């Protein structure tokens, strides 16, 4: 049986835009409180949902990036917190890349694959890339990258 | 043909399942957008079968399955899973879910899985 994929493309654009907005709000919230359980869960679920929709429509670049983000957030959920602002900056970069990809779909263009460095940053364990943590504070504070505030 | 409850927080996925199963003669009696609604709507409609997403807000699909089966041990629940959720699918099956369908949905596979589960339940 054939599904009306044009209809699902429209729904995808609506829902993905909403989900990206929720991710943006959640990441901004995590900027203030790295242990925000609800915000962590929101980012995880929204990335998961975008992944499933994108895969259904064959938007492989979006499915791949959102899958990587979901996997990263699974680790964050297990840890109970975003490790530091360096990790948060990686998540903001993923959000911006997803926004650009969804905008491409809205403009009838094929989304380009995500930057390899971003995919690698998402896949890299923060424990392996950051300074050791003592009592929740990095001994050598990583540079704080001010993420772009995609939405207020 | 069966009375089906669809539980998924994504309208995209709910509509897709509906569009796949309604032409087969199944009736969608309700749509739940989170695990709490799934349990409540199961009690309200007593559907023949539930398609249950795993990742949902408020209460996960796994928890919802456990709650439904605790009160209705013969309930037919089919999990909707995605890549990378193998361990969660196993947990749901061990809890009593009958089978699972994988996103992205392949219509023929969804129809065949529901048919198999419903035949076994008869």
Short mmCIF file of C-alpha atoms in Angstrom, two decimals:
data_model
loop_
_atom_site.label_atom_id
_atom_site.label_comp_id
_atom_site.label_asym_id
_atom_site.label_seq_id
_atom_site.Cartn_x
_atom_site.Cartn_y
_atom_site.Cartn_z
CA UNK A 1 0.00 0.00 0.00
CA UNK A 2 1.18 3.54 -0.70
CA UNK A 3 0.95 6.33 1.85
CA UNK A 4 0.43 9.98 0.95
CA UNK A 5 3.98 11.06 1.73
CA UNK A 6 3.32 14.70 0.78
CA UNK A 7 0.88 14.82 3.69
CA UNK A 8 3.46 13.37 6.07
CA UNK A 9 6.10 15.81 4.83
CA UNK A 10 3.77 18.65 5.86
CA UNK A 11 3.15 17.09 9.26
CA UNK A 12 6.89 16.52 9.67
CA UNK A 13 7.64 20.19 9.05
CA UNK A 14 5.04 21.25 11.62
CA UNK A 15 6.05 18.76 14.29
CA UNK A 16 9.81 19.03 13.74
CA UNK A 17 9.59 22.82 14.01
CA UNK A 18 7.66 22.49 17.28
CA UNK A 19 10.11 19.89 18.58
CA UNK A 20 13.12 22.03 17.73
CA UNK A 21 11.48 24.88 19.62
CA UNK A 22 11.06 22.62 22.63
CA UNK A 23 14.68 21.52 22.39
CA UNK A 24 15.76 25.15 22.26
CA UNK A 25 13.75 26.02 25.37
CA UNK A 26 15.06 22.95 27.17
CA UNK A 27 18.70 23.72 26.32
CA UNK A 28 18.27 27.30 27.48
CA UNK A 29 16.85 25.94 30.71
CA UNK A 30 19.83 23.58 31.05
CA UNK A 31 22.12 26.55 30.66
CA UNK A 32 20.85 27.70 34.03
CA UNK A 33 20.55 24.27 35.64
CA UNK A 34 22.66 21.47 34.19
CA UNK A 35 20.75 18.91 36.28
CA UNK A 36 17.32 19.78 34.90
CA UNK A 37 15.78 16.32 34.65
CA UNK A 38 12.67 17.46 32.81
CA UNK A 39 14.67 19.46 30.26
CA UNK A 40 17.05 16.55 29.71
CA UNK A 41 14.10 14.24 29.12
CA UNK A 42 12.52 16.72 26.72
CA UNK A 43 15.63 16.99 24.56
CA UNK A 44 15.92 13.19 24.49
CA UNK A 45 12.28 12.64 23.51
CA UNK A 46 12.20 15.40 20.90
CA UNK A 47 15.39 14.15 19.24
CA UNK A 48 13.93 10.63 19.25
CA UNK A 49 10.70 11.82 17.67
CA UNK A 50 12.46 13.83 14.96
CA UNK A 51 14.63 10.80 14.20
CA UNK A 52 11.62 8.52 13.70
CA UNK A 53 9.75 10.99 11.51
CA UNK A 54 12.80 11.80 9.39
CA UNK A 55 13.60 8.11 8.90
CA UNK A 56 10.02 7.50 7.77
CA UNK A 57 10.44 10.11 5.06
CA UNK A 58 13.95 9.14 4.00
CA UNK A 59 15.59 12.30 5.33
CA UNK A 60 18.70 10.37 6.24
CA UNK A 61 20.86 13.33 7.27
CA UNK A 62 18.22 14.51 9.76
CA UNK A 63 17.60 10.98 11.02
CA UNK A 64 21.34 10.43 11.51
CA UNK A 65 22.00 13.67 13.37
CA UNK A 66 18.91 13.40 15.57
CA UNK A 67 19.85 9.79 16.33
CA UNK A 68 23.30 10.92 17.46
CA UNK A 69 21.73 13.62 19.58
CA UNK A 70 19.31 11.10 21.10
CA UNK A 71 22.20 8.76 21.90
CA UNK A 72 24.13 11.58 23.53
CA UNK A 73 21.07 12.51 25.58
CA UNK A 74 20.65 8.89 26.65
CA UNK A 75 24.09 9.21 28.24
CA UNK A 76 23.10 12.53 29.81
CA UNK A 77 19.95 10.92 31.22
CA UNK A 78 22.01 8.15 32.76
CA UNK A 79 24.42 10.68 34.25
CA UNK A 80 21.51 12.75 35.55
CA UNK A 81 23.01 16.00 34.27
CA UNK A 82 24.71 17.74 31.40
CA UNK A 83 28.35 17.51 32.34
CA UNK A 84 29.34 21.10 31.65
CA UNK A 85 28.84 24.03 29.30
CA UNK A 86 31.14 22.46 26.76
CA UNK A 87 28.76 19.54 26.41
CA UNK A 88 25.83 21.95 26.30
CA UNK A 89 27.52 23.85 23.47
CA UNK A 90 27.74 20.64 21.45
CA UNK A 91 23.99 20.14 21.96
CA UNK A 92 23.29 23.70 20.83
CA UNK A 93 25.38 23.07 17.71
CA UNK A 94 23.33 19.97 17.00
CA UNK A 95 20.14 21.99 17.43
CA UNK A 96 21.34 24.65 15.00
CA UNK A 97 22.30 22.00 12.45
CA UNK A 98 18.89 20.32 12.76
CA UNK A 99 17.17 23.67 12.34
CA UNK A 100 19.13 24.28 9.14
CA UNK A 101 18.25 20.83 7.85
CA UNK A 102 14.53 21.24 8.55
CA UNK A 103 14.67 24.67 6.90
CA UNK A 104 16.18 22.99 3.84
CA UNK A 105 13.26 20.54 3.70
CA UNK A 106 10.84 23.46 4.03
CA UNK A 107 12.61 25.10 1.11
CA UNK A 108 12.32 21.94 -1.01
CA UNK A 109 16.05 21.32 -0.79
CA UNK A 110 17.82 18.16 0.28
CA UNK A 111 19.34 18.63 3.74
CA UNK A 112 23.13 18.35 3.58
CA UNK A 113 24.75 15.79 5.88
CA UNK A 114 25.83 17.13 9.25
CA UNK A 115 29.36 18.39 9.71
CA UNK A 116 31.63 15.45 10.54
CA UNK A 117 33.19 17.35 13.44
CA UNK A 118 29.75 17.82 15.00
CA UNK A 119 28.90 14.14 14.64
CA UNK A 120 32.23 13.26 16.21
CA UNK A 121 31.68 15.72 19.06
CA UNK A 122 28.26 14.18 19.75
CA UNK A 123 29.75 10.70 19.75
CA UNK A 124 32.70 11.56 21.95
CA UNK A 125 32.28 10.70 25.60
CA UNK A 126 32.51 13.87 27.66
CA UNK A 127 34.40 11.90 30.28
CA UNK A 128 37.11 11.24 27.74
CA UNK A 129 37.31 14.75 26.39
CA UNK A 130 36.95 16.94 29.44
CA UNK A 131 38.95 17.63 32.50
CA UNK A 132 38.38 15.41 35.53
CA UNK A 133 35.52 16.41 37.76
CA UNK A 134 35.94 16.92 41.49
CA UNK A 135 32.75 17.48 43.44
CA UNK A 136 30.91 18.33 40.23
CA UNK A 137 33.39 21.03 39.17
CA UNK A 138 35.98 20.52 36.46
CA UNK A 139 39.50 20.93 37.82
CA UNK A 140 40.48 22.84 34.72
CA UNK A 141 37.41 24.66 33.57
CA UNK A 142 36.77 24.12 29.85
CA UNK A 143 36.21 27.21 27.77
CA UNK A 144 32.62 28.32 28.00
CA UNK A 145 31.14 28.64 24.56
CA UNK A 146 28.21 30.97 24.47
CA UNK A 147 25.59 29.16 22.44
CA UNK A 148 23.41 30.99 20.03
CA UNK A 149 20.00 31.51 21.56
CA UNK A 150 17.89 30.20 18.75
CA UNK A 151 14.66 31.03 20.52
CA UNK A 152 13.86 32.91 23.63
CA UNK B 1 -11.32 -6.94 12.47
CA UNK B 2 -10.09 -5.26 15.59
CA UNK B 3 -10.74 -2.21 17.73
CA UNK B 4 -7.35 -0.55 18.10
CA UNK B 5 -5.93 2.04 20.49
CA UNK B 6 -2.91 3.95 19.16
CA UNK B 7 -0.48 5.36 21.75
CA UNK B 8 2.22 7.67 20.43
CA UNK B 9 3.16 11.23 21.33
CA UNK B 10 3.82 12.09 17.68
CA UNK B 11 0.76 12.95 15.59
CA UNK B 12 2.85 11.95 12.56
CA UNK B 13 3.13 8.37 13.80
CA UNK B 14 -0.48 8.13 15.00
CA UNK B 15 -1.78 9.23 11.62
CA UNK B 16 0.55 6.86 9.80
CA UNK B 17 -0.57 3.84 11.81
CA UNK B 18 -4.21 4.84 11.34
CA UNK B 19 -3.74 5.19 7.58
CA UNK B 20 -2.08 1.78 7.43
CA UNK B 21 -4.59 -0.19 9.48
CA UNK B 22 -7.98 1.39 8.68
CA UNK B 23 -8.06 0.13 5.09
CA UNK B 24 -7.61 -3.35 6.58
CA UNK B 25 -10.93 -2.92 8.36
CA UNK B 26 -9.59 -2.13 11.82
CA UNK B 27 -11.31 0.57 13.82
CA UNK B 28 -9.19 3.10 15.72
CA UNK B 29 -11.16 3.66 18.93
CA UNK B 30 -8.74 6.09 20.54
CA UNK B 31 -5.42 7.89 20.34
CA UNK B 32 -3.22 8.43 23.39
CA UNK B 33 -0.41 10.96 23.43
CA UNK B 34 1.36 9.74 26.57
CA UNK B 35 1.61 6.71 28.80
CA UNK B 36 -0.95 7.94 31.30
CA UNK B 37 -3.54 8.51 28.58
CA UNK B 38 -2.76 5.08 27.14
CA UNK B 39 -3.66 3.39 30.43
CA UNK B 40 -6.77 5.55 30.89
CA UNK B 41 -8.02 5.02 27.33
CA UNK B 42 -7.41 1.30 27.60
CA UNK B 43 -9.71 1.20 30.61
CA UNK B 44 -12.30 3.33 28.81
CA UNK B 45 -12.39 1.53 25.47
CA UNK B 46 -11.13 -2.00 26.22
CA UNK B 47 -9.58 -2.25 22.75
CA UNK B 48 -8.69 -5.56 21.11
CA UNK B 49 -5.17 -4.32 20.49
CA UNK B 50 -2.88 -1.42 21.46
CA UNK B 51 0.02 -0.08 19.42
CA UNK B 52 2.34 1.39 22.05
CA UNK B 53 5.24 3.74 21.42
CA UNK B 54 8.12 3.25 23.84
CA UNK B 55 9.34 6.83 24.31
CA UNK B 56 6.45 9.00 25.51
CA UNK B 57 6.09 11.81 28.04
CA UNK B 58 4.60 11.50 31.53
CA UNK B 59 4.75 7.70 31.54
CA UNK B 60 6.83 5.60 29.17
CA UNK B 61 5.31 2.99 26.91
CA UNK B 62 7.09 0.29 28.91
CA UNK B 63 5.52 1.46 32.16
CA UNK B 64 2.12 1.80 30.47
CA UNK B 65 2.33 -1.80 29.20
CA UNK B 66 3.14 -3.03 32.68
CA UNK B 67 0.23 -1.12 34.18
CA UNK B 68 -2.23 -2.34 31.56
CA UNK B 69 -1.12 -5.96 31.83
CA UNK B 70 -1.20 -5.86 35.63
CA UNK B 71 -4.95 -5.25 35.46
CA UNK B 72 -5.70 -6.92 32.12
CA UNK B 73 -3.35 -9.89 31.67
CA UNK B 74 -4.85 -10.86 28.31
CA UNK B 75 -4.42 -7.43 26.74
CA UNK B 76 -2.81 -7.43 23.30
CA UNK B 77 -0.09 -4.80 23.13
CA UNK B 78 2.27 -4.34 20.19
CA UNK B 79 5.27 -2.11 20.83
CA UNK B 80 6.44 0.52 18.34
CA UNK B 81 10.19 0.65 18.48
CA UNK B 82 12.99 2.47 16.72
CA UNK B 83 16.58 1.78 15.94
CA UNK B 84 18.64 1.36 19.10
CA UNK B 85 15.77 0.31 21.38
CA UNK B 86 16.40 -3.42 21.36
CA UNK B 87 16.83 -3.71 25.12
CA UNK B 88 13.63 -1.75 25.77
CA UNK B 89 11.74 -3.97 23.32
CA UNK B 90 13.02 -7.03 25.18
CA UNK B 91 11.87 -5.52 28.48
CA UNK B 92 8.40 -4.89 27.02
CA UNK B 93 8.16 -8.42 25.60
CA UNK B 94 9.21 -9.87 28.95
CA UNK B 95 6.52 -7.73 30.58
CA UNK B 96 3.92 -9.32 28.30
CA UNK B 97 3.77 -7.27 25.10
CA UNK B 98 2.87 -9.60 22.25
CA UNK B 99 5.16 -8.31 19.50
CA UNK B 100 6.73 -5.16 18.09
CA UNK B 101 6.80 -3.10 14.92
CA UNK B 102 9.81 -1.05 13.91
CA UNK B 103 9.98 2.56 12.80
CA UNK B 104 10.12 3.63 10.07
CA UNK B 105 6.92 1.66 9.54
CA UNK B 106 6.61 -0.62 6.54
CA UNK B 107 2.86 -0.92 5.94
CA UNK B 108 2.93 -4.58 4.92
CA UNK B 109 4.98 -5.48 7.96
CA UNK B 110 2.68 -3.56 10.32
CA UNK B 111 -0.40 -5.26 8.84
CA UNK B 112 1.21 -8.71 9.02
CA UNK B 113 2.30 -8.25 12.64
CA UNK B 114 -1.12 -7.09 13.79
CA UNK B 115 -2.77 -9.95 11.91
CA UNK B 116 -0.45 -12.49 13.53
CA UNK B 117 -1.00 -11.09 17.03
CA UNK B 118 -4.78 -10.93 16.63
CA UNK B 119 -4.97 -14.48 15.26
CA UNK B 120 -2.96 -15.79 18.20
CA UNK B 121 -5.23 -13.93 20.61
CA UNK B 122 -8.40 -15.55 19.26
#
